mmCIF file of C-alpha atoms in Angstrom:
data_model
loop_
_atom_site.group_PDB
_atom_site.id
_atom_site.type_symbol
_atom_site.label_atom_id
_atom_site.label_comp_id
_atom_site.label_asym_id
_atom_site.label_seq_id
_atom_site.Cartn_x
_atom_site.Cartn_y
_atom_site.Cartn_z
ATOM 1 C CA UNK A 1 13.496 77.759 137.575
ATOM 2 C CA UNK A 2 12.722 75.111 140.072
ATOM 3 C CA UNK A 3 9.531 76.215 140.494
ATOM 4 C CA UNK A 4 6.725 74.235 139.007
ATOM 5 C CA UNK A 5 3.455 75.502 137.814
ATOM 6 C CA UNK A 6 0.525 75.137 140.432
ATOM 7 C CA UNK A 7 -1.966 73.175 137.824
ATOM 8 C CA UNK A 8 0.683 70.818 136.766
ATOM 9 C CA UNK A 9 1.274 69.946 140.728
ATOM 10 C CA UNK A 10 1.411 66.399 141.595
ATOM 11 C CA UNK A 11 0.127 66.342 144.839
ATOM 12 C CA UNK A 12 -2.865 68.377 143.495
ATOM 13 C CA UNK A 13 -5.803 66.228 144.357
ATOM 14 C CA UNK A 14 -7.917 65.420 141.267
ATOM 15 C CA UNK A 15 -10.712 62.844 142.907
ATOM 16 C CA UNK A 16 -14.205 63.836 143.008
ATOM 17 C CA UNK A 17 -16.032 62.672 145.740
ATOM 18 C CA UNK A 18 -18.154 59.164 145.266
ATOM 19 C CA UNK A 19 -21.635 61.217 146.076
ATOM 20 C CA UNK A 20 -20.689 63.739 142.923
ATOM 21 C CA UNK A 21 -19.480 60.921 140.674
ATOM 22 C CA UNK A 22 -22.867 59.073 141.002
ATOM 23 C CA UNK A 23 -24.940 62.735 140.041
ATOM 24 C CA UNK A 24 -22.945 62.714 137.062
ATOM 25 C CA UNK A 25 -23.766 59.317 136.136
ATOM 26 C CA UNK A 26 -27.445 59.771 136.518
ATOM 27 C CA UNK A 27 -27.363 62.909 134.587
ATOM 28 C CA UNK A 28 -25.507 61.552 131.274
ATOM 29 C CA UNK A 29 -26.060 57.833 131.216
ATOM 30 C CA UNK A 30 -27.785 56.685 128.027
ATOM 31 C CA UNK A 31 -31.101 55.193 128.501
ATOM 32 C CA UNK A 32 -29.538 51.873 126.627
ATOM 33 C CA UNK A 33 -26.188 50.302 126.468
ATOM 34 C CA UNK A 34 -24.349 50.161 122.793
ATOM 35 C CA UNK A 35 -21.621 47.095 123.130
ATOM 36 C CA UNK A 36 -18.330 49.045 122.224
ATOM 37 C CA UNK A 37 -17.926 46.310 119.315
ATOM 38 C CA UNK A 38 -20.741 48.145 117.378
ATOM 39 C CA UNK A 39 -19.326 51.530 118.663
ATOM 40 C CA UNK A 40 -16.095 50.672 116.608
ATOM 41 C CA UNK A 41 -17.570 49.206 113.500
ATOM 42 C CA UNK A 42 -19.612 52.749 113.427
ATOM 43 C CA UNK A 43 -16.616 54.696 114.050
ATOM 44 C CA UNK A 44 -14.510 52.774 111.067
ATOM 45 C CA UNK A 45 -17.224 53.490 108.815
ATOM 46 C CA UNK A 46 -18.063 56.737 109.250
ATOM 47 C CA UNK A 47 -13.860 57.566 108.555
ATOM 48 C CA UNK A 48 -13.893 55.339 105.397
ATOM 49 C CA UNK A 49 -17.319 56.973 103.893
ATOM 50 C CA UNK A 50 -15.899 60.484 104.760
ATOM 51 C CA UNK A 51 -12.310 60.128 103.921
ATOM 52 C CA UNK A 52 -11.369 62.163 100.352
ATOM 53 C CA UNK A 53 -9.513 59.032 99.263
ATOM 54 C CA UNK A 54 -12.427 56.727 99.406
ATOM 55 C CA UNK A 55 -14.523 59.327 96.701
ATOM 56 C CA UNK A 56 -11.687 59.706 94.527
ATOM 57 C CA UNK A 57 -11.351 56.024 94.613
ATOM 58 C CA UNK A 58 -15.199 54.993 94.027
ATOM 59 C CA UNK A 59 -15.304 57.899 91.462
ATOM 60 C CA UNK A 60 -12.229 56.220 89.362
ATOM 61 C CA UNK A 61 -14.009 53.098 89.536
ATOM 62 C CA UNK A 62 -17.517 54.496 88.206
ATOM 63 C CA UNK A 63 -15.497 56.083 85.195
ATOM 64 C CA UNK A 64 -13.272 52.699 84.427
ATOM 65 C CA UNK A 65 -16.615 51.371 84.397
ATOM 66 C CA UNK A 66 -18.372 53.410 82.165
ATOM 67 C CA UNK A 67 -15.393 53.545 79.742
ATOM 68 C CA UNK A 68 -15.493 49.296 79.975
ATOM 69 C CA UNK A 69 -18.801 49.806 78.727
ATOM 70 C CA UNK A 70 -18.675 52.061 76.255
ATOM 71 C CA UNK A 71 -15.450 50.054 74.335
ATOM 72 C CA UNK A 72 -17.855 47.228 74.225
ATOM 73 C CA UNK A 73 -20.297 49.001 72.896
ATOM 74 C CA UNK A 74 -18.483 50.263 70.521
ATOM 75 C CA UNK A 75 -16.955 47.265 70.138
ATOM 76 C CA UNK A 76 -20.460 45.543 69.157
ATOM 77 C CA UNK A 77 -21.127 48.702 67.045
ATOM 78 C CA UNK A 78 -18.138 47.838 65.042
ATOM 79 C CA UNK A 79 -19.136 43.654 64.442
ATOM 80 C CA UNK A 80 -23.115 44.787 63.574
ATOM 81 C CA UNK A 81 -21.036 46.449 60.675
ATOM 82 C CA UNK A 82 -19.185 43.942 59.509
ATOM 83 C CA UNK A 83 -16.059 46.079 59.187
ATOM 84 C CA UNK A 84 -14.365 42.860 58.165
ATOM 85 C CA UNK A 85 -15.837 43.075 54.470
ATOM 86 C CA UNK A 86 -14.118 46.172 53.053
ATOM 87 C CA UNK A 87 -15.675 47.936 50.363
ATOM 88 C CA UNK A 88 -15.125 47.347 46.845
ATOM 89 C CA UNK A 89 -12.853 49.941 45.141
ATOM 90 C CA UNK A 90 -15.057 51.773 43.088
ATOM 91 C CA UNK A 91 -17.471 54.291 43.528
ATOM 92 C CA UNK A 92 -20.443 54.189 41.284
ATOM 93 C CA UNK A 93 -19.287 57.689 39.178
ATOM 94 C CA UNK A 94 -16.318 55.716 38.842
ATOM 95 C CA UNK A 95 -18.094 52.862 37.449
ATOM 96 C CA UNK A 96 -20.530 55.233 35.572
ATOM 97 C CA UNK A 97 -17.519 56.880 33.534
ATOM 98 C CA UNK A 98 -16.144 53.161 32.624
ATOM 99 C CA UNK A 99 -19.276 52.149 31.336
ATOM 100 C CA UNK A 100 -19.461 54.623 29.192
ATOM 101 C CA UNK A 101 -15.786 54.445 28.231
ATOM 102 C CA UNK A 102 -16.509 50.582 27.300
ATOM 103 C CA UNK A 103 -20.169 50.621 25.887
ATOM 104 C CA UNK A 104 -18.030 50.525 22.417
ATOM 105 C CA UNK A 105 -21.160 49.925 20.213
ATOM 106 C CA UNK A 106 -23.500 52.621 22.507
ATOM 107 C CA UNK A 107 -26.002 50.250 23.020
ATOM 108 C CA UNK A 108 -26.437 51.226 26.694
ATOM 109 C CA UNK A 109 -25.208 48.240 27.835
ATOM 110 C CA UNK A 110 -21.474 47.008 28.334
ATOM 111 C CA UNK A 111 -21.405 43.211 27.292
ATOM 112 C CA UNK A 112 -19.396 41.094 25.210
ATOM 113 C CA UNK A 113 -20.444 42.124 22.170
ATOM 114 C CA UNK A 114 -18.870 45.267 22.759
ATOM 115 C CA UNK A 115 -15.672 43.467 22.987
ATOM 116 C CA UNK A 116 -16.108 41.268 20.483
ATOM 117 C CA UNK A 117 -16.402 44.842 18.239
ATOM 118 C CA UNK A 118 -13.414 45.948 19.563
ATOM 119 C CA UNK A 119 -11.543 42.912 18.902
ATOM 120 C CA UNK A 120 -12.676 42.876 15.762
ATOM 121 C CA UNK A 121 -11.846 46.341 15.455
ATOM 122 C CA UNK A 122 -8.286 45.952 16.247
ATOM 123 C CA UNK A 123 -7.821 42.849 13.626
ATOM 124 C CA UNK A 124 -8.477 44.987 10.937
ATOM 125 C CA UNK A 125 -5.879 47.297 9.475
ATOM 126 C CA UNK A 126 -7.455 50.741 10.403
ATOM 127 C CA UNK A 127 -7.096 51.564 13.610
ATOM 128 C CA UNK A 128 -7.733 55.724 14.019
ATOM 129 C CA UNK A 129 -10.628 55.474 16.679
ATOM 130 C CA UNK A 130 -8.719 56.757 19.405
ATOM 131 C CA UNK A 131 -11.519 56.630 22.053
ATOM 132 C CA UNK A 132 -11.663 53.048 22.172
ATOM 133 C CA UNK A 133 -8.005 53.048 23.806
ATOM 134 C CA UNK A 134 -10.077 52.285 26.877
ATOM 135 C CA UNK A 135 -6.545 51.720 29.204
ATOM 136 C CA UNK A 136 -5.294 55.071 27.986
ATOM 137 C CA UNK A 137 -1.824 53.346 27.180
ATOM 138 C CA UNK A 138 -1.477 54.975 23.534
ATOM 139 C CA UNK A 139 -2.431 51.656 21.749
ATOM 140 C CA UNK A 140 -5.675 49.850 20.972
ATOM 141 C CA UNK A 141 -4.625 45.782 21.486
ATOM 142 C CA UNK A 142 -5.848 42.886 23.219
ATOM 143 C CA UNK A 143 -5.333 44.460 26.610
ATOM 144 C CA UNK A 144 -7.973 46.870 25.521
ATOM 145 C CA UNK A 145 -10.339 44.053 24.334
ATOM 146 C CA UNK A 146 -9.522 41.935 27.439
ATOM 147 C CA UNK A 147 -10.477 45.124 29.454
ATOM 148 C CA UNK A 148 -13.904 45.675 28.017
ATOM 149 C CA UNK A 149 -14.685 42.089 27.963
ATOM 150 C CA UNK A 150 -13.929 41.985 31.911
ATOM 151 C CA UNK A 151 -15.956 45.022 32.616
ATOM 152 C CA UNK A 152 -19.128 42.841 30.797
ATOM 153 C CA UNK A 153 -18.700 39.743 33.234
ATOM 154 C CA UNK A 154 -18.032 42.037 36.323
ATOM 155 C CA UNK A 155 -20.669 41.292 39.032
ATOM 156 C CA UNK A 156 -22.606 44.017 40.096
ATOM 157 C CA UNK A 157 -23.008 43.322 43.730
ATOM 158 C CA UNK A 158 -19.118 42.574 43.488
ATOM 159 C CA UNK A 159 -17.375 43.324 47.369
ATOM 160 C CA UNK A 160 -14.119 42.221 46.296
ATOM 161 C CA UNK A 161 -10.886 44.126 44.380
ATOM 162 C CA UNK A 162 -10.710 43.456 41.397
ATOM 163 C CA UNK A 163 -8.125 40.095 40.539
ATOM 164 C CA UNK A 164 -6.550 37.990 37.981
ATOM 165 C CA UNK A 165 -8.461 35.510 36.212
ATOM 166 C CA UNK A 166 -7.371 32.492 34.475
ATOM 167 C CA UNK A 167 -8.056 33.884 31.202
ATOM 168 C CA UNK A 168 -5.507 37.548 32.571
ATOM 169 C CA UNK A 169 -2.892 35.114 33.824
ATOM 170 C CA UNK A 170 -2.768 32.816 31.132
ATOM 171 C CA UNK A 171 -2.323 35.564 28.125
ATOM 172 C CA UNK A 172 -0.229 37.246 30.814
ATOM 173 C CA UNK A 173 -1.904 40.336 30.939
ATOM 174 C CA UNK Y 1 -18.429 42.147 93.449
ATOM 175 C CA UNK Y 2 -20.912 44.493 91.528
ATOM 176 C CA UNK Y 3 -17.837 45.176 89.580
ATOM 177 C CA UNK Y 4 -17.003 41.986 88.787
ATOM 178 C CA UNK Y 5 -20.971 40.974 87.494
ATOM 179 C CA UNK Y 6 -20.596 44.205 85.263
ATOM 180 C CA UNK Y 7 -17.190 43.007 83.823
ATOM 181 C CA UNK Y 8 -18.787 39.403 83.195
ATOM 182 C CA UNK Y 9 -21.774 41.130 81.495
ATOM 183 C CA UNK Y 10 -19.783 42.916 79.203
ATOM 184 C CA UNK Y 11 -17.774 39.984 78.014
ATOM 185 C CA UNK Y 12 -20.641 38.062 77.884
ATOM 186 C CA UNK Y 13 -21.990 41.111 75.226
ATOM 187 C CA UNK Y 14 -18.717 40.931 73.655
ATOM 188 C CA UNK Y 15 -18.442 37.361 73.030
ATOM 189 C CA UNK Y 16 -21.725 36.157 71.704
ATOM 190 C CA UNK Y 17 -22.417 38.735 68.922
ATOM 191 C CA UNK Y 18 -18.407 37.157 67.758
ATOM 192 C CA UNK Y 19 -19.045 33.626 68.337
ATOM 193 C CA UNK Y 20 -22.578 34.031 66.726
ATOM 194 C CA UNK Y 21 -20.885 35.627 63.739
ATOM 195 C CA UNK Y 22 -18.198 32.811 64.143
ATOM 196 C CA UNK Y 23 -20.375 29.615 63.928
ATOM 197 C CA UNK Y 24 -22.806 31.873 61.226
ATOM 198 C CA UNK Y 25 -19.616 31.371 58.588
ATOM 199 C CA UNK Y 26 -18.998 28.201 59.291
ATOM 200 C CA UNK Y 27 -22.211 26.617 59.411
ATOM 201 C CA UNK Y 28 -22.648 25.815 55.928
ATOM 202 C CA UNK Y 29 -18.470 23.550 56.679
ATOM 203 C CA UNK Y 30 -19.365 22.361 59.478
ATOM 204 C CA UNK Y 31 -23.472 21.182 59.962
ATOM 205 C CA UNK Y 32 -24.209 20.268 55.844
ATOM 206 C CA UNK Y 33 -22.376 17.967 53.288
ATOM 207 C CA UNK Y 34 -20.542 19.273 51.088
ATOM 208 C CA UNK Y 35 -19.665 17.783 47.544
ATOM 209 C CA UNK Y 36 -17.986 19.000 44.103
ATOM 210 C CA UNK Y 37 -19.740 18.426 41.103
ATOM 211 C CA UNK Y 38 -19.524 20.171 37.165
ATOM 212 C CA UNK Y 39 -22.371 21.842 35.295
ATOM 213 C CA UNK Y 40 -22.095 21.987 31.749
ATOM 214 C CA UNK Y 41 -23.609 24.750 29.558
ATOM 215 C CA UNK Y 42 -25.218 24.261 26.373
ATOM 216 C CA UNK Y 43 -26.286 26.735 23.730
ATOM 217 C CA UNK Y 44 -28.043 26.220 20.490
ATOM 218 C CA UNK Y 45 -27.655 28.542 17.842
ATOM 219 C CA UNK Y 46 -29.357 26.778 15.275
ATOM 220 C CA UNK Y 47 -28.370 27.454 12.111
ATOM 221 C CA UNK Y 48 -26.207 30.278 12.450
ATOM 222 C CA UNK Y 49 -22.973 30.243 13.692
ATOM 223 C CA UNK Y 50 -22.092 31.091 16.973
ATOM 224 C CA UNK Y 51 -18.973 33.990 17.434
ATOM 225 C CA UNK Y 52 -19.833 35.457 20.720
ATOM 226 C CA UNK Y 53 -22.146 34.900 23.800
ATOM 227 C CA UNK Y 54 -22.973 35.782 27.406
ATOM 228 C CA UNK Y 55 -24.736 34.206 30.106
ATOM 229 C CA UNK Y 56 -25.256 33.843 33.841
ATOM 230 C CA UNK Y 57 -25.678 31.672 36.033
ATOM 231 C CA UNK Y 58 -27.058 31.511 39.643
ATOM 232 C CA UNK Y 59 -28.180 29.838 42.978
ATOM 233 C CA UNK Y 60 -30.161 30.155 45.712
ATOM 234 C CA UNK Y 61 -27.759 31.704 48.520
ATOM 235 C CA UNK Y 62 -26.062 28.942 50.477
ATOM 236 C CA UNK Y 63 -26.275 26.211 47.734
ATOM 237 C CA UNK Y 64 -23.579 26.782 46.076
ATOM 238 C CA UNK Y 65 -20.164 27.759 45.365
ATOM 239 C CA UNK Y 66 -18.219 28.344 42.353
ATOM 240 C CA UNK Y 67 -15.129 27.060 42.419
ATOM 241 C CA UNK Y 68 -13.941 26.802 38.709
ATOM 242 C CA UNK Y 69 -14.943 27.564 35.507
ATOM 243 C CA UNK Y 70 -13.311 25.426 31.759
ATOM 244 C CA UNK Y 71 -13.769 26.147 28.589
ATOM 245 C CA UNK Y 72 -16.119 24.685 26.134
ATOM 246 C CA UNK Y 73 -16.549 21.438 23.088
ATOM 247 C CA UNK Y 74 -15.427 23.417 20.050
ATOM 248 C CA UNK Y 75 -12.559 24.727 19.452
ATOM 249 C CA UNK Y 76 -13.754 28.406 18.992
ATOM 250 C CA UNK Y 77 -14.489 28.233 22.715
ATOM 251 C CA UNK Y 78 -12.485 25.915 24.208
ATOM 252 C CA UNK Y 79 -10.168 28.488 25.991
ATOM 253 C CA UNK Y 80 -11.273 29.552 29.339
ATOM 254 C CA UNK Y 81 -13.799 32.029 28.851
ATOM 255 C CA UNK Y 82 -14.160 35.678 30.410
ATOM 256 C CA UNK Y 83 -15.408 35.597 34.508
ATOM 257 C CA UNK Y 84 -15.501 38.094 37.298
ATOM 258 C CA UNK Y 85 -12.882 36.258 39.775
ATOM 259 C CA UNK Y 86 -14.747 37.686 42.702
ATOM 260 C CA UNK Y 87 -17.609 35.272 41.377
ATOM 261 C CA UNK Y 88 -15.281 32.282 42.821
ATOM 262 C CA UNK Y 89 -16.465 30.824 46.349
ATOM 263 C CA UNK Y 90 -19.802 32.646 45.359
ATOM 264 C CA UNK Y 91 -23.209 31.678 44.263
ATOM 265 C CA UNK Y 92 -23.404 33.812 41.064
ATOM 266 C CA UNK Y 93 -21.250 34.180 38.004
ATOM 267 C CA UNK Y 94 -21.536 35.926 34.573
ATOM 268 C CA UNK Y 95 -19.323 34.338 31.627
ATOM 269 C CA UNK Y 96 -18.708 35.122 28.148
ATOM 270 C CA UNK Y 97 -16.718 34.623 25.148
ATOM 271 C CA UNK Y 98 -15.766 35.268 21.566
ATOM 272 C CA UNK Y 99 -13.869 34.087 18.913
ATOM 273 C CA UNK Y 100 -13.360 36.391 15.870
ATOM 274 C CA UNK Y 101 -11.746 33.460 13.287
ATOM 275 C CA UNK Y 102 -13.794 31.494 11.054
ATOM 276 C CA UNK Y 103 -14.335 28.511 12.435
ATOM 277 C CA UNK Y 104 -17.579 28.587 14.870
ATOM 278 C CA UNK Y 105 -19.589 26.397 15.919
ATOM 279 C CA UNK Y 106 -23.577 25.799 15.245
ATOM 280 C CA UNK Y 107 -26.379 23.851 16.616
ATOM 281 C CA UNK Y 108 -26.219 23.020 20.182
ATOM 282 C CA UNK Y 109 -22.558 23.149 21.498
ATOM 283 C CA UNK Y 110 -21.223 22.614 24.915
ATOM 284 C CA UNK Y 111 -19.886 26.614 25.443
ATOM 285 C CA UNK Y 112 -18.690 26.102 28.931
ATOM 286 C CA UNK Y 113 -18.430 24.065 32.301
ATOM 287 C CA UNK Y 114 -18.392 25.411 35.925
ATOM 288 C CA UNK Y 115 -17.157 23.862 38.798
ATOM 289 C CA UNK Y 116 -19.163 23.964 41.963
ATOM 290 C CA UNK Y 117 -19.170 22.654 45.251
ATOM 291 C CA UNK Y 118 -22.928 22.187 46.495
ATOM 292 C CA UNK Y 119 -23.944 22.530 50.094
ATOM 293 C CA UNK Y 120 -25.604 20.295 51.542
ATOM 294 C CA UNK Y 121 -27.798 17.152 50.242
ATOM 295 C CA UNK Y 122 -30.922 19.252 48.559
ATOM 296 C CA UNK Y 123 -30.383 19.809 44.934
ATOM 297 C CA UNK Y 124 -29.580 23.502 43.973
ATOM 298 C CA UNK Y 125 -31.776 25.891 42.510
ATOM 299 C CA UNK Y 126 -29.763 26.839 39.289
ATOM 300 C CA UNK Y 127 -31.005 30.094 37.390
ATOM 301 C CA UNK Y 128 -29.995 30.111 33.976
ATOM 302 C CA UNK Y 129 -30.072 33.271 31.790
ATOM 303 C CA UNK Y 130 -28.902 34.023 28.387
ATOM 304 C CA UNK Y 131 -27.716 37.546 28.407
ATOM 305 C CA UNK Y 132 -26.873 37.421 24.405
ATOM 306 C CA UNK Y 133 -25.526 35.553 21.557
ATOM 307 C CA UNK Y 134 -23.826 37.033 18.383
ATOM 308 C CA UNK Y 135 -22.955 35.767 15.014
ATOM 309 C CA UNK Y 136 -19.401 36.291 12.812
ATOM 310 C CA UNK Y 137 -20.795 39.855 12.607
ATOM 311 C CA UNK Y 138 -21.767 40.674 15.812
ATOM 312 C CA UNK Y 139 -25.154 40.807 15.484
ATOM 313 C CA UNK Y 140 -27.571 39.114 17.936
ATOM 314 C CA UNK Y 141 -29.034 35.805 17.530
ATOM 315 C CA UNK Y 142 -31.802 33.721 18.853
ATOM 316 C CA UNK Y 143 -30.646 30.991 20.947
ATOM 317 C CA UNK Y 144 -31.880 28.675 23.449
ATOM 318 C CA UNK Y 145 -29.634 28.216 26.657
ATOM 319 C CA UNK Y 146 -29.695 24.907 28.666
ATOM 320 C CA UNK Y 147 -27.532 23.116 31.653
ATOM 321 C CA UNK Y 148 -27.000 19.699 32.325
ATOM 322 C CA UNK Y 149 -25.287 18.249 35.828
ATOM 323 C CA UNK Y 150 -22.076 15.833 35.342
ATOM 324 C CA UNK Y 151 -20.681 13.714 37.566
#
């Protein structure tokens, strides 16, 4: 047990001899010198370039990148719309069918004379036309009229839903 | 660094097309004058009395904008006539009205006034158009259509 192992022996003498030392140098000395401060700076980069972190890093940074970009793209897609302005509420079949639901004299054209028809319409005592109950409430009144004559002043190019005049809120329609 | 120049960029891309649409809408506020003043509409019927009418009126884009609209002179009319409200704070408006009693109005009557608030010091464009005009029976009329700017 006390025995030690001959290669691990202390007194084994390791030195080379000065003559065999000097061979060796000739034989794999560089031809220059590299200063050991450019020898580290080497060494440090070549473990950052190769390390696995460092790609999954500079790969996470292309992509947040790309995905910067393409929310302001889509971003500037969104203001060249003007998605601010929403669309008006009717389609034109929509707009088709009222027309024709209004155009009370069949001229072609919805305009206040059709209302002024209709108005005069429901002044007088017969009242059996049931198609010109344009609101579909069961009665042909003022509402009706009011309804027509708004659909002759709408604008055509109109963007915006459809609100209360002064004339709706002061017969309280 | 290359990082941050991209991030800068992109804000940069962001920014303008918002501020550009900013300062667009409130150019006409900010860089012209701005000051209210009525229009009044005539019509003349001639001889024949006048139960119903349409008309519309416009502007060149960015002159005006409509802010009001009153009724007219005669009685018949004098309640606010029929208007798209999307026409208000715009440059383009159709009106109309009708009165089915007996009492109408002929020769040249004030029908209507609108309310606008011009832009800027140039006087506006207005387009006139008489769309129709109707007597106690509803039948059309000839009539001649004609503006005049108050105060």
């Amino acid at each position: 047990m006390n025995e030690k192992p001959e290669h691990f022996d202390e007194h084994l003498d390791l030195r080379v001899s000065p003559e065999f030392s000097a061979d060796l140098n000739t034989l794999f000395k560089p031809q220059f010198s590299i200063p050991p401060e450019i020898d580290r700076i080497v060494m440090d980069r070549a473990h950052q370039q190769l390390s696995p972190k460092h790609w999954r890093h500079r790969i996470l940074r292309h992509i947040s990148i790309w995905r910067i970009a393409a929310a302001a793209a889509v971003i500037i897609f969104a203001f060249s719309l003007n998605l601010t302005q929403k669309p008006g509420p009717t389609t034109k079949q929509s707009l088709l069918v009222e027309v024709r639901a209004v155009d009370i004299d069949g001229s072609g054209r919805v305009d206040i004379l059709d209302a002024f028809k209709l108005a005069r319409y429901v002044e007088s005592s017969d009242r059996t036309v049931k198609k010109w109950d344009v609101n579909g409430d069961g009665l042909i009144n003022s509402n009706d009229v009011d309804m027509v004559a708004f659909a002759a002043v709408r604008l055509p190019a109109s963007v915006l839903p459809a609100q209360k005049t002064r004339v709706q809120v002061d017969k309280g329609v | 660094m290359k990082n941050v120049i991209v991030i800068i960029l992109l804000s940069i891309s962001v920014m303008v097309p918002v501020l550009a649409r900013q300062s667009d809408v409130d150019y006409p506020e900010i860089q012209s004058k701005v000051r209210f003043a009525p229009v009044h509409i005539y019509l003349d019927s001639g001889n024949k009395l006048l139960a119903a009418y349409q008309f519309e009126l416009k502007a060149a884009p960015r002159q005006i904008r409509i802010v009001g609209v009153e009724g007219g002179q005669h009685k018949a009319f004098e309640e606010a006539p029929y208007y798209d409200a999307a026409a208000l704070a715009n440059d383009r408006i159709i009106i109309a009205a009708f009165d089915t009693g007996s009492e109408l109005p002929k020769g040249r009557t004030r029908i209507a006034t609108i309310h606008l608030q011009i832009i800027g010091d140039a006087e506006p464009d207005y387009q006139l158009k008489l769309i129709v005009a109707a007597d106690a029976d509803a039948n059309e009329i000839p009539a001649k259509i004609s503006f005049e700017k108050g105060e």
